[in-house]
XYZ file of C-alpha atoms in Angstrom:
769
model
C -49.060 -59.877 -112.881
C -45.912 -59.924 -109.899
C -43.839 -56.559 -111.931
C -45.699 -54.180 -110.619
C -46.143 -56.124 -106.662
C -42.246 -56.146 -107.190
C -41.740 -53.198 -108.371
C -43.430 -51.355 -105.009
C -41.754 -53.804 -103.095
C -38.603 -52.522 -103.904
C -39.907 -49.218 -103.913
C -40.532 -49.852 -100.666
C -37.438 -51.658 -99.034
C -34.943 -48.230 -101.334
C -37.946 -45.510 -98.608
C -37.343 -47.948 -95.952
C -33.624 -47.842 -96.294
C -33.325 -44.385 -96.741
C -36.005 -44.115 -93.551
C -33.690 -46.435 -90.699
C -31.048 -44.507 -89.697
C -33.916 -41.759 -89.056
C -36.725 -44.283 -87.541
C -35.481 -44.295 -83.869
C -36.083 -39.952 -83.757
C -38.745 -40.802 -85.950
C -39.951 -43.238 -83.035
C -38.199 -41.349 -79.967
C -41.106 -38.401 -81.115
C -43.798 -39.129 -81.412
C -43.602 -41.826 -78.444
C -42.619 -38.757 -76.213
C -45.178 -36.315 -77.953
C -47.560 -39.459 -77.604
C -46.749 -39.092 -73.232
C -46.470 -34.918 -73.107
C -50.233 -35.411 -74.276
C -50.819 -37.874 -72.153
C -49.153 -36.335 -69.080
C -50.956 -32.744 -69.516
C -54.230 -33.749 -69.743
C -54.053 -35.302 -66.311
C -52.411 -31.845 -65.420
C -55.079 -30.665 -66.192
C -57.869 -32.593 -64.856
C -55.768 -32.338 -61.668
C -56.232 -28.185 -61.485
C -59.071 -27.947 -62.182
C -60.275 -30.192 -59.158
C -57.579 -28.104 -56.704
C -58.095 -24.536 -58.298
C -61.961 -23.933 -58.617
C -62.465 -20.896 -56.150
C -60.267 -18.945 -53.769
C -62.031 -20.696 -50.610
C -61.004 -21.971 -47.617
C -58.396 -24.964 -48.532
C -60.421 -28.549 -50.171
C -60.999 -32.138 -47.524
C -58.041 -33.816 -47.247
C -59.049 -37.115 -49.214
C -60.686 -40.293 -47.557
C -57.632 -41.497 -45.218
C -54.759 -39.253 -45.541
C -53.975 -37.528 -42.625
C -54.337 -33.354 -42.842
C -50.491 -33.044 -43.101
C -50.207 -35.032 -46.208
C -53.005 -32.879 -47.949
C -50.702 -29.971 -47.470
C -48.280 -31.135 -49.045
C -46.583 -32.072 -45.801
C -45.261 -35.390 -44.813
C -47.167 -36.979 -42.399
C -46.329 -38.954 -39.314
C -43.987 -41.856 -40.225
C -42.622 -39.640 -42.652
C -38.698 -38.567 -42.408
C -38.281 -36.498 -46.005
C -39.029 -32.924 -46.096
C -40.918 -31.697 -49.542
C -39.073 -28.501 -50.356
C -41.165 -24.898 -49.841
C -41.398 -21.777 -51.825
C -41.638 -18.918 -50.076
C -42.629 -15.501 -52.601
C -40.720 -12.928 -52.248
C -42.316 -9.658 -50.777
C -40.824 -6.053 -50.132
C -43.344 -3.735 -49.097
C -42.688 -0.479 -51.845
C -43.500 1.460 -48.336
C -40.338 1.182 -46.505
C -36.543 2.226 -47.747
C -34.710 -0.782 -49.774
C -31.918 -1.732 -47.268
C -29.362 -3.665 -48.963
C -28.492 -7.510 -47.417
C -25.896 -7.998 -45.013
C -24.013 -10.880 -46.602
C -21.975 -12.835 -44.454
C -18.510 -14.416 -45.475
C -19.506 -17.555 -45.413
C -21.889 -19.909 -46.668
C -22.058 -22.362 -44.010
C -22.906 -19.500 -42.090
C -25.700 -17.877 -43.586
C -26.839 -21.370 -44.605
C -27.852 -22.164 -40.748
C -24.720 -24.887 -40.635
C -24.456 -25.808 -37.011
C -21.265 -27.984 -35.762
C -21.636 -31.754 -34.557
C -20.917 -31.958 -31.172
C -19.519 -30.260 -27.874
C -18.902 -31.591 -24.463
C -19.369 -30.274 -20.967
C -17.346 -32.079 -18.480
C -18.973 -31.397 -14.638
C -15.405 -31.163 -12.486
C -14.609 -30.438 -8.353
C -12.480 -28.629 -6.455
C -11.217 -32.241 -5.028
C -10.927 -33.505 -8.641
C -9.663 -30.571 -10.784
C -6.111 -30.667 -10.692
C -6.027 -34.499 -11.022
C -8.992 -36.647 -12.793
C -10.104 -33.278 -15.313
C -6.831 -33.200 -15.849
C -6.808 -36.596 -17.139
C -9.512 -36.798 -19.436
C -7.942 -33.863 -21.418
C -5.013 -35.788 -20.956
C -7.430 -38.448 -22.676
C -9.269 -37.781 -25.490
C -9.675 -33.949 -24.925
C -8.248 -33.350 -28.198
C -10.507 -35.729 -30.740
C -13.150 -33.478 -29.610
C -13.963 -30.735 -31.462
C -14.964 -28.657 -28.621
C -14.667 -29.122 -24.257
C -14.541 -26.804 -21.882
C -15.020 -27.688 -17.889
C -17.264 -27.147 -15.738
C -16.805 -26.347 -11.570
C -18.766 -23.825 -8.207
C -14.868 -23.194 -7.060
C -14.439 -19.200 -7.866
C -11.843 -17.615 -9.098
C -10.037 -21.043 -9.630
C -6.533 -21.661 -10.987
C -7.022 -23.404 -14.783
C -4.574 -25.758 -14.854
C -2.455 -25.134 -18.272
C -4.140 -26.436 -21.494
C -7.685 -26.483 -20.616
C -10.697 -24.297 -20.878
C -12.489 -23.657 -17.017
C -15.937 -21.865 -16.569
C -16.340 -21.503 -12.669
C -19.796 -20.954 -11.353
C -19.256 -19.545 -7.684
C -21.812 -22.184 -6.231
C -20.196 -25.296 -5.086
C -23.933 -27.574 -4.673
C -24.606 -30.231 -7.125
C -27.846 -28.956 -8.510
C -26.736 -24.980 -8.622
C -24.574 -25.851 -11.035
C -26.562 -28.245 -13.236
C -28.655 -25.043 -13.635
C -25.508 -23.145 -15.163
C -24.015 -25.011 -16.868
C -27.370 -25.874 -18.830
C -28.270 -22.505 -18.552
C -24.095 -21.684 -19.753
C -24.076 -24.041 -22.311
C -27.992 -22.635 -23.931
C -26.628 -19.050 -23.944
C -23.340 -19.664 -25.358
C -23.199 -22.990 -27.297
C -27.098 -23.294 -28.143
C -27.457 -21.627 -31.866
C -23.654 -23.118 -32.969
C -23.926 -27.005 -32.144
C -26.105 -29.822 -32.847
C -25.534 -32.108 -30.203
C -24.578 -31.528 -26.849
C -22.521 -34.416 -24.772
C -22.587 -33.821 -20.619
C -19.764 -36.389 -18.549
C -18.341 -35.787 -15.123
C -14.235 -35.905 -14.294
C -14.804 -39.264 -13.363
C -16.293 -41.088 -16.624
C -13.837 -42.625 -19.368
C -16.272 -41.863 -22.222
C -14.014 -43.106 -26.019
C -14.221 -40.242 -28.058
C -13.816 -41.569 -31.352
C -16.853 -43.787 -30.384
C -19.080 -41.493 -29.199
C -18.414 -39.327 -32.412
C -19.388 -41.794 -34.122
C -22.921 -42.036 -32.723
C -24.069 -38.678 -33.362
C -23.666 -39.038 -36.539
C -26.128 -41.828 -37.361
C -28.675 -40.000 -35.396
C -31.910 -38.188 -36.890
C -31.295 -34.146 -35.862
C -34.872 -33.631 -35.672
C -36.219 -35.687 -32.540
C -35.270 -34.663 -28.917
C -32.883 -37.162 -28.046
C -32.398 -37.942 -24.242
C -29.959 -40.425 -24.871
C -27.649 -42.862 -21.943
C -27.507 -44.933 -19.479
C -31.520 -45.349 -18.747
C -32.117 -45.258 -14.188
C -35.381 -46.355 -12.681
C -35.625 -42.957 -9.522
C -36.663 -45.177 -6.131
C -39.845 -44.742 -5.454
C -40.881 -42.859 -8.464
C -43.237 -44.211 -12.215
C -41.153 -47.297 -13.252
C -42.361 -46.082 -16.750
C -39.688 -43.271 -16.102
C -35.994 -42.627 -15.776
C -33.596 -40.276 -15.940
C -30.112 -41.447 -17.629
C -26.801 -41.903 -15.122
C -24.613 -38.976 -15.282
C -21.543 -41.072 -14.002
C -21.885 -42.266 -17.643
C -22.204 -39.556 -19.923
C -25.827 -38.929 -21.563
C -26.174 -36.550 -24.732
C -28.461 -34.522 -25.382
C -29.656 -32.516 -28.336
C -29.790 -29.602 -29.812
C -33.791 -29.029 -30.433
C -33.965 -30.925 -26.555
C -31.958 -27.853 -25.114
C -34.096 -24.902 -26.909
C -37.294 -26.657 -25.111
C -35.849 -27.399 -22.017
C -34.507 -23.884 -21.049
C -37.690 -21.606 -20.397
C -38.379 -24.357 -17.709
C -36.049 -24.637 -16.129
C -36.016 -21.685 -13.135
C -39.143 -23.562 -12.254
C -37.233 -26.895 -12.359
C -34.823 -24.896 -10.347
C -37.421 -24.031 -7.439
C -40.110 -26.716 -7.549
C -37.907 -30.028 -7.954
C -36.314 -31.483 -4.575
C -32.454 -34.081 -5.468
C -29.629 -34.677 -4.036
C -29.502 -35.881 -7.997
C -28.088 -33.736 -10.603
C -28.651 -36.395 -12.830
C -31.552 -36.999 -10.822
C -32.753 -33.516 -10.722
C -32.191 -33.173 -14.500
C -33.834 -35.937 -15.806
C -37.410 -35.067 -14.048
C -36.809 -31.731 -15.443
C -36.983 -33.549 -18.852
C -39.794 -35.682 -17.447
C -42.683 -33.570 -16.219
C -42.203 -30.187 -18.323
C -41.716 -32.681 -21.616
C -42.643 -35.446 -21.536
C -39.728 -37.345 -22.943
C -37.962 -40.255 -20.409
C -34.346 -41.504 -20.851
C -33.335 -44.444 -23.311
C -30.820 -46.315 -23.801
C -30.742 -47.302 -27.261
C -32.429 -44.623 -29.976
C -32.843 -45.290 -34.181
C -31.009 -48.468 -33.624
C -28.206 -47.024 -31.795
C -27.254 -48.517 -28.321
C -25.279 -46.748 -25.534
C -23.100 -49.378 -24.629
C -21.741 -48.482 -21.008
C -19.570 -50.452 -18.403
C -19.858 -50.497 -14.703
C -16.046 -50.701 -13.069
C -15.876 -53.186 -10.438
C -13.157 -52.898 -7.912
C -8.922 -54.412 -8.941
C -10.227 -54.789 -11.670
C -7.096 -56.012 -14.572
C -7.773 -53.926 -17.625
C -5.229 -55.825 -19.362
C -7.240 -58.986 -18.431
C -10.308 -57.560 -19.971
C -12.345 -59.185 -22.523
C -16.081 -59.386 -21.811
C -17.865 -58.005 -25.262
C -19.561 -55.564 -22.268
C -16.186 -53.510 -22.125
C -15.282 -53.790 -25.564
C -18.289 -52.306 -26.930
C -18.919 -48.924 -23.958
C -19.172 -45.852 -24.910
C -18.624 -45.412 -21.688
C -16.279 -46.753 -18.256
C -16.863 -45.522 -14.442
C -16.253 -45.303 -12.295
C -12.423 -43.627 -12.253
C -10.401 -43.632 -9.131
C -8.132 -42.181 -10.238
C -5.582 -40.104 -12.307
C -3.881 -43.823 -13.612
C -6.696 -46.116 -13.631
C -8.013 -42.903 -16.519
C -4.881 -43.454 -18.533
C -4.464 -47.417 -18.463
C -8.041 -47.833 -19.300
C -7.239 -45.378 -21.930
C -5.102 -46.858 -23.117
C -6.438 -50.730 -23.214
C -9.108 -48.998 -25.859
C -6.602 -47.702 -27.803
C -5.218 -51.002 -27.951
C -8.314 -52.108 -28.647
C -9.124 -50.207 -31.037
C -5.679 -50.044 -32.860
C -6.527 -54.307 -32.801
C -9.680 -53.829 -34.955
C -7.880 -51.188 -37.407
C -5.502 -53.523 -38.071
C -8.595 -55.917 -38.332
C -10.022 -54.647 -40.663
C -7.676 -53.865 -42.864
C -6.942 -57.331 -43.545
C -10.284 -57.695 -44.960
C -9.475 -55.074 -46.012
C -6.293 -55.984 -48.136
C -7.651 -59.362 -48.986
C -10.937 -58.162 -50.502
C -8.267 -56.263 -52.757
C -6.554 -59.395 -53.864
C -9.991 -60.735 -54.561
C -10.933 -58.634 -56.718
C -7.604 -57.562 -58.234
C -7.446 -60.926 -60.017
C -10.818 -60.339 -61.702
C -8.794 -57.620 -63.026
C -7.537 -57.570 -66.799
C -4.705 -56.733 -65.411
C -4.737 -59.303 -63.033
C -3.184 -60.881 -60.074
C 0.335 -58.269 -61.859
C -2.066 -55.206 -61.808
C -1.656 -55.797 -56.911
C -0.095 -52.811 -56.073
C 2.873 -53.166 -52.942
C 1.903 -52.756 -50.539
C -1.569 -54.057 -50.683
C -3.789 -50.469 -50.401
C -1.373 -48.389 -50.759
C -0.658 -46.097 -54.030
C 1.612 -47.691 -56.474
C 5.181 -45.894 -56.997
C 5.666 -42.929 -58.848
C 6.859 -43.788 -62.139
C 8.568 -40.220 -63.412
C 7.209 -39.510 -67.508
C 11.189 -37.905 -67.972
C 14.454 -38.236 -66.115
C 13.528 -34.787 -64.565
C 11.051 -36.426 -62.661
C 13.016 -38.904 -61.317
C 12.881 -39.224 -57.734
C 16.386 -39.824 -56.346
C 17.674 -42.613 -53.348
C 19.626 -41.279 -50.328
C 22.120 -43.658 -49.426
C 22.152 -44.233 -45.533
C 24.024 -46.515 -42.620
C 23.261 -46.983 -38.934
C 26.194 -44.022 -38.532
C 26.615 -41.670 -42.180
C 23.913 -40.463 -43.869
C 25.007 -39.449 -47.601
C 22.996 -37.347 -49.032
C 23.247 -34.199 -46.496
C 21.391 -30.484 -46.595
C 24.103 -28.600 -46.746
C 25.181 -30.255 -49.307
C 28.080 -32.475 -47.979
C 28.821 -35.728 -49.267
C 29.123 -37.723 -45.975
C 27.880 -36.503 -42.087
C 27.016 -38.337 -38.674
C 22.856 -39.401 -39.183
C 21.369 -38.256 -35.501
C 18.658 -36.068 -34.156
C 15.735 -37.108 -36.250
C 16.610 -38.921 -38.481
C 18.674 -41.665 -36.769
C 15.238 -42.194 -34.682
C 13.860 -42.919 -38.004
C 17.064 -45.517 -39.558
C 16.767 -47.753 -35.392
C 13.095 -47.496 -35.643
C 13.268 -48.678 -39.510
C 15.704 -51.383 -39.247
C 13.490 -52.891 -35.450
C 10.545 -52.916 -37.607
C 11.528 -54.868 -40.436
C 13.179 -57.560 -38.067
C 9.707 -57.830 -36.108
C 7.756 -58.693 -39.933
C 10.357 -61.207 -40.383
C 10.033 -63.066 -37.334
C 6.503 -62.569 -37.436
C 6.551 -64.547 -41.455
C 8.925 -67.560 -40.438
C 8.444 -68.262 -36.584
C 8.392 -70.589 -34.567
C 10.894 -72.227 -37.906
C 13.541 -68.759 -38.134
C 14.241 -66.425 -35.135
C 16.565 -63.417 -36.446
C 18.399 -61.327 -35.007
C 20.613 -58.305 -36.862
C 24.002 -58.020 -37.012
C 24.667 -55.090 -38.928
C 23.230 -52.525 -42.476
C 24.766 -53.358 -45.223
C 23.523 -50.970 -46.514
C 20.517 -48.418 -46.558
C 18.011 -46.563 -49.318
C 15.341 -43.632 -48.390
C 13.459 -41.868 -50.635
C 10.175 -40.010 -50.239
C 7.978 -40.895 -53.020
C 4.730 -37.539 -52.464
C 1.588 -40.085 -53.887
C 2.898 -42.889 -51.154
C 5.167 -42.003 -48.102
C 8.790 -43.163 -46.767
C 9.772 -45.657 -49.218
C 12.771 -48.041 -47.636
C 15.440 -51.025 -49.234
C 17.482 -52.662 -46.806
C 19.714 -55.016 -46.900
C 20.421 -56.616 -43.304
C 22.993 -59.137 -42.625
C 21.138 -61.359 -39.609
C 21.903 -64.552 -37.347
C 18.694 -67.416 -38.331
C 18.505 -69.159 -35.069
C 16.634 -72.539 -35.553
C 14.023 -74.182 -33.991
C 16.532 -76.361 -32.308
C 19.748 -74.384 -31.547
C 21.259 -74.393 -34.879
C 22.201 -70.685 -36.104
C 23.961 -69.048 -39.987
C 24.322 -65.387 -40.286
C 22.894 -64.514 -44.220
C 22.126 -61.936 -45.998
C 18.793 -60.382 -46.586
C 17.282 -57.250 -48.426
C 14.613 -56.060 -47.387
C 11.800 -53.943 -48.621
C 9.797 -51.466 -46.124
C 6.986 -48.552 -46.074
C 6.360 -45.727 -43.949
C 3.225 -44.623 -45.231
C 1.485 -41.494 -45.863
C -0.435 -40.924 -42.619
C -4.703 -39.154 -42.740
C -4.074 -35.401 -43.692
C -5.537 -33.027 -41.835
C -6.979 -29.990 -41.426
C -4.726 -27.800 -39.435
C -7.386 -24.370 -38.270
C -6.416 -21.398 -38.787
C -7.353 -17.970 -37.308
C -8.802 -15.687 -39.977
C -6.443 -12.679 -40.622
C -7.965 -9.656 -42.842
C -5.467 -8.114 -45.728
C -6.293 -4.546 -44.241
C -3.938 -4.655 -41.302
C -1.556 -2.135 -41.019
C 2.765 -2.959 -42.365
C 5.287 -1.419 -40.056
C 9.039 -1.909 -42.355
C 11.623 -1.729 -40.402
C 14.803 -1.536 -42.893
C 18.137 -1.470 -41.344
C 20.741 0.646 -42.733
C 24.554 0.801 -43.055
C 27.607 2.665 -44.628
C 27.873 0.195 -47.163
C 24.341 -0.221 -48.162
C 23.945 3.512 -49.631
C 24.618 3.586 -52.779
C 20.962 1.183 -52.829
C 18.638 3.425 -50.524
C 17.598 5.538 -54.108
C 16.646 2.425 -55.343
C 13.967 1.614 -51.901
C 12.573 3.903 -51.710
C 12.117 4.561 -55.537
C 10.366 0.933 -55.054
C 8.441 1.737 -51.465
C 7.185 4.714 -53.582
C 5.919 3.894 -56.542
C 4.261 0.034 -55.437
C 2.607 1.184 -51.686
C 2.325 4.751 -51.392
C 0.869 5.622 -55.644
C -1.342 1.845 -54.557
C -2.225 3.616 -51.039
C -1.320 0.079 -49.498
C -2.043 0.299 -46.085
C 2.096 0.225 -45.297
C 4.255 2.350 -42.737
C 8.401 2.733 -42.621
C 10.571 3.476 -40.300
C 14.564 3.767 -41.294
C 16.791 2.500 -38.578
C 20.115 4.441 -39.239
C 23.261 2.058 -37.291
C 26.590 3.984 -37.319
C 29.700 3.243 -36.462
C 31.164 3.973 -33.433
C 34.372 6.880 -35.485
C 30.783 8.263 -37.799
C 29.158 8.574 -34.914
C 31.618 10.941 -33.475
C 32.080 13.472 -36.850
C 27.629 12.586 -37.768
C 27.963 16.656 -36.200
C 30.736 17.124 -39.554
C 30.452 14.654 -41.551
C 26.620 13.112 -41.702
C 26.859 10.190 -44.254
C 22.969 9.229 -44.066
C 22.248 12.853 -44.479
C 21.916 11.405 -48.479
C 19.307 9.290 -47.831
C 17.790 11.676 -45.471
C 17.050 14.019 -47.947
C 15.663 11.101 -50.206
C 13.309 10.776 -47.414
C 12.312 14.319 -47.226
C 12.027 15.297 -50.405
C 9.114 11.550 -50.090
C 7.356 13.397 -47.879
C 6.702 17.078 -48.912
C 5.642 14.256 -52.339
C 3.101 12.844 -49.937
C 1.953 15.248 -47.553
C -0.017 12.507 -45.494
C 3.024 9.651 -45.163
C 6.120 10.418 -42.569
C 9.365 9.057 -42.688
C 11.089 8.334 -38.970
C 14.319 7.135 -38.429
C 16.277 5.712 -35.399
C 20.250 6.333 -35.443
C 21.298 3.277 -33.973
C 25.604 2.999 -32.410
C 27.398 -0.542 -32.687
C 30.034 -2.245 -33.849
C 28.034 -5.484 -34.876
C 24.791 -5.006 -35.402
C 23.006 -7.932 -33.902
C 19.379 -8.096 -35.646
C 17.764 -8.827 -32.378
C 19.379 -5.683 -30.334
C 18.165 -4.037 -33.278
C 15.361 -4.939 -33.299
C 14.778 -4.706 -30.011
C 15.237 -1.079 -30.250
C 12.908 -1.067 -32.777
C 10.131 -3.245 -30.198
C 9.889 -0.734 -27.769
C 8.970 2.802 -29.939
C 5.614 0.710 -31.707
C 2.612 -0.583 -30.060
C 2.631 -4.037 -28.875
C -0.107 -4.384 -31.978
C 1.823 -3.356 -34.683
C 3.348 -6.059 -37.390
C 6.787 -5.738 -38.456
C 8.176 -6.828 -41.818
C 11.849 -6.919 -41.224
C 13.310 -5.418 -44.769
C 16.291 -5.393 -46.604
C 18.300 -2.822 -48.714
C 17.392 -5.138 -51.858
C 14.133 -5.688 -51.564
C 11.529 -4.680 -53.678
C 8.911 -3.859 -52.163
C 5.594 -5.152 -53.684
C 1.596 -4.713 -53.131
C 1.748 -8.968 -53.125
C 3.575 -9.651 -51.042
C 3.259 -7.613 -48.725
C -0.793 -8.523 -49.031
C 0.607 -11.855 -47.971
C 2.978 -10.636 -45.209
C -1.142 -9.917 -43.509
C -2.093 -13.361 -44.617
C 0.857 -15.734 -43.247
C 1.124 -13.993 -39.998
C -1.794 -14.386 -36.912
C -0.894 -13.033 -33.803
C 0.071 -15.827 -31.335
C -0.266 -18.404 -32.984
C 2.244 -18.264 -36.496
C 5.142 -16.173 -38.226
C 6.163 -15.708 -41.484
C 10.302 -16.252 -43.011
C 9.921 -16.085 -46.805
C 12.446 -17.093 -48.971
C 13.480 -14.437 -51.044
C 14.552 -14.608 -55.131
C 18.104 -14.007 -55.772
C 19.176 -12.737 -58.874
C 21.724 -13.892 -60.500
C 25.281 -11.822 -61.643
C 24.744 -9.898 -65.254
C 28.155 -10.199 -65.689
C 28.340 -14.266 -65.203
C 25.017 -14.651 -66.294
C 24.402 -12.490 -69.978
C 28.111 -12.058 -70.560
C 27.708 -9.204 -72.203
C 25.082 -10.447 -74.412
C 21.778 -8.686 -73.305
C 21.265 -7.426 -69.647
C 18.567 -8.748 -66.789
C 16.105 -6.621 -67.460
C 15.515 -7.258 -70.877
C 14.960 -10.812 -69.896
C 11.130 -11.550 -68.628
C 11.329 -14.436 -67.486
C 14.087 -13.629 -64.492
C 12.688 -17.226 -62.776
C 15.745 -18.655 -64.847
C 18.246 -16.570 -63.958
C 18.301 -16.478 -60.311
C 17.712 -18.701 -56.848
C 15.847 -18.898 -53.838
C 18.092 -18.035 -50.970
C 17.429 -20.555 -48.400
C 20.941 -18.933 -46.573
C 18.797 -15.533 -46.037
C 17.267 -15.313 -43.178
C 17.206 -11.036 -43.778
C 13.247 -10.448 -44.146
C 10.708 -12.167 -41.317
C 7.137 -11.267 -40.592
C 5.863 -11.462 -36.642
C 3.811 -8.751 -34.088
C 5.113 -7.204 -31.775
C 3.037 -8.975 -29.509
C 5.171 -11.810 -30.918
C 8.829 -11.197 -30.333
C 8.538 -9.257 -27.489
C 6.713 -12.955 -25.328
C 9.528 -14.596 -27.460
C 12.139 -11.744 -26.402
C 10.956 -11.939 -22.656
C 11.848 -16.267 -22.944
C 15.411 -15.848 -24.303
C 16.397 -12.874 -21.590
C 15.072 -15.176 -18.395
C 17.870 -17.447 -20.665
C 20.770 -16.025 -21.342
C 21.026 -13.650 -18.466
C 22.032 -10.152 -19.339
C 24.650 -12.276 -20.787
C 24.744 -9.700 -24.928
C 27.637 -11.288 -26.073
C 24.382 -14.052 -26.808
C 22.755 -12.242 -28.916
C 25.410 -11.273 -31.225
C 25.384 -14.689 -32.495
C 20.816 -15.131 -32.980
C 18.847 -13.633 -35.209
C 15.004 -12.453 -34.977
C 14.356 -16.240 -36.568
C 16.067 -18.297 -34.043
C 14.586 -16.592 -31.587
C 11.247 -17.774 -32.531
C 12.819 -20.773 -33.552
C 14.162 -21.635 -29.822
C 11.577 -19.693 -26.976
C 8.327 -19.447 -29.286
C 5.648 -22.599 -29.230
C 5.198 -20.512 -32.756
C 4.625 -22.087 -35.997
C 7.070 -21.057 -37.926
C 6.308 -20.814 -41.856
C 9.207 -20.480 -44.249
C 8.573 -20.868 -47.811
C 9.580 -19.947 -51.312
C 8.212 -15.991 -52.280
C 9.218 -15.389 -55.934
C 7.323 -11.830 -54.637
C 9.950 -11.296 -52.719
C 12.895 -10.024 -55.735
C 16.339 -9.271 -54.866
C 18.444 -7.819 -57.482
C 22.491 -9.587 -56.806
C 24.823 -7.488 -54.944
C 28.231 -8.649 -53.091
C 26.775 -8.221 -49.988
C 29.555 -7.639 -46.512
C 29.793 -9.736 -44.702
C 30.602 -8.685 -41.231
C 33.438 -11.139 -38.994
C 32.014 -10.270 -35.509
C 28.954 -11.366 -36.184
C 29.130 -14.948 -35.316
C 30.744 -17.928 -37.107
C 27.948 -19.498 -38.361
C 25.850 -16.185 -39.781
C 29.348 -14.713 -40.792
C 29.306 -18.602 -42.703
C 26.147 -18.326 -44.236
C 26.554 -14.204 -45.488
C 29.476 -16.172 -46.863
C 27.989 -19.202 -48.857
C 24.710 -16.709 -49.641
C 27.530 -14.733 -51.360
C 28.872 -18.099 -53.115
C 25.728 -19.742 -54.427
C 24.051 -16.051 -55.308
C 26.730 -15.731 -58.583
C 25.130 -17.734 -60.964
C 24.319 -21.199 -61.568
C 26.828 -24.187 -62.797
C 26.220 -24.140 -66.304
C 27.069 -20.603 -65.421
C 30.143 -20.810 -64.111
C 30.751 -24.392 -66.414
C 30.629 -21.393 -69.337
C 32.263 -18.856 -67.824
C 35.541 -21.700 -66.630
C 35.265 -22.685 -70.416
C 35.759 -19.264 -71.747
C 38.229 -17.871 -69.067
C 39.701 -20.955 -70.450
C 39.837 -20.344 -74.096
C 40.873 -16.802 -73.635
C 43.668 -18.143 -71.774
C 45.067 -20.715 -74.317
C 44.851 -18.145 -76.952
């Protein structure tokens, strides 16, 4: 009797074992179907209740606010629910293409965070206002100064708005109007302060990041009106106050009424009364859990000994009587902020040590210094970062390739600071038991690690003194790291690729063999593609050739080529300028060209060996910014094919041309800059040299911008700017430095070390046989 039961159980076990891998899938499908059916029935019931007829909306449920019944958040709710706005286009109106903005930030209506207005006067414009500008202005994204003076002389580096009326109430009225008109739609927060106020910029910026922008905010140091309502308060102007964008938009229509109806002596009281009377909003000192801390500065206060918690937490300090006091305040608050940062670093390092002990690597996984990225680990011998050896007087890895050079400039200051910092760190670790003083730097090594910063290893000869006066000389090795600081994005003006480029090509008699190739490349890459580029030729005649130009013109062939190009391209004109000189100084030649072109011309100073292409011209446009930046590309110079290929193949058959050349860092012949920037720098140069034209022979355009302009000099390798090999003629009448650069460029442009070694080896083999 048990036989059939056992057989059935075995069959059931076999079926279950076969279905076991699919059981989770079957259970998931059944559970999902059940939940979807339940949800469908609930949704169907709710839809029947809400969609009965296209009549008026149903009344809200009992106890629910009316806003919540319509799908909007009720009072007390901070979240926002999205609404789908249906698209409707009137078929009777013609279709108009939507103008899309260039940046998504503009299209979505994003605003900048904070705008700062500083109220100043005739008596304090050149004193306190300048002190404010030097201490906190660079911390704020946008800061303007407002005054009642008319035609006031603006101090350097400040943006001043003069209203022409020094009455305090009128100045406040005009300032609020100006802010609303020019910045009301661009910023979320508006901070208004006086020039006798010291504000902690970083604390103010941190405050606005913790406040909600959808509320009417009038935040500052709340003060009572004299003889007024005890509940109504205004924000004291001496300590600054914060206004939200929504409050400014609501206040603007009532400013005219406030000016005519409200009488007050103090502008901050006038503004507070205006906001209270027309908007019903009073000043508060705390909002949304954020406090506006202030500190009233007493006379003869010793700032260096001020340790009160109220002082250290203050966002604004008032009154500041003079510039010296403003700078002392800035120094004291900077020290306080620095101490806080150091304490935070120590706390974070302690947390990292505690957490690292719980990781699989254990305490061995802690990097040094704690919290700094681990050193770069090379994957091959070609990625090894070399160490540079130095002493206190000399550096043994010189920029010019020489084995030894004097340590000077920024490198000397860097080494001195590192040695001083090492001794201070040793004293902080071993005091009061030992006191170290430096005797000598025995050995120094440094290298730049792109993952963490500059690393140093120092062998110091130190004198260690004990508390009892005993001293001993010892050698100690220390390691230091100067970590990479916070990376900043430099604001750059927007430039367009449609700018016309004016090519300037200086030509001498030695360049005649290369002109044809240059003109062919120019026609193919710019004229055929209709690129917005023009060409001006600069014929440099030797005085002997200039005297014989009536009989024999050495540039007649080039002029014939230009004529053929103008016939082929009827809309193109290629002008030329003739110059007679024995020393073709780049600056003197550029002076002639600059006077014949408008100030907004974008120049590209080219050489006859350059192969012009559209890719580089676009980078010339994008990297050159008027009144901001000039571009000096480092062109790619091909090696001598006779040494590189030695008859095996030609450079034209090799597609990987970057393998057979180098970037010529000794050449400054190519440059992109605006004529207005060159004229400004050239004017400063003329005032410095005082008509000593011989100085110009020792300078290039690069030197003019480097020493006589405050512009950014952008020098970078440019793979799109390629030059064929040629042995250039170096003019010995130029300055020694320029002649030396030309010689080095010719020598390094011969071939690589491996190619030169092979050529020497083959020559020795041939001589031996």
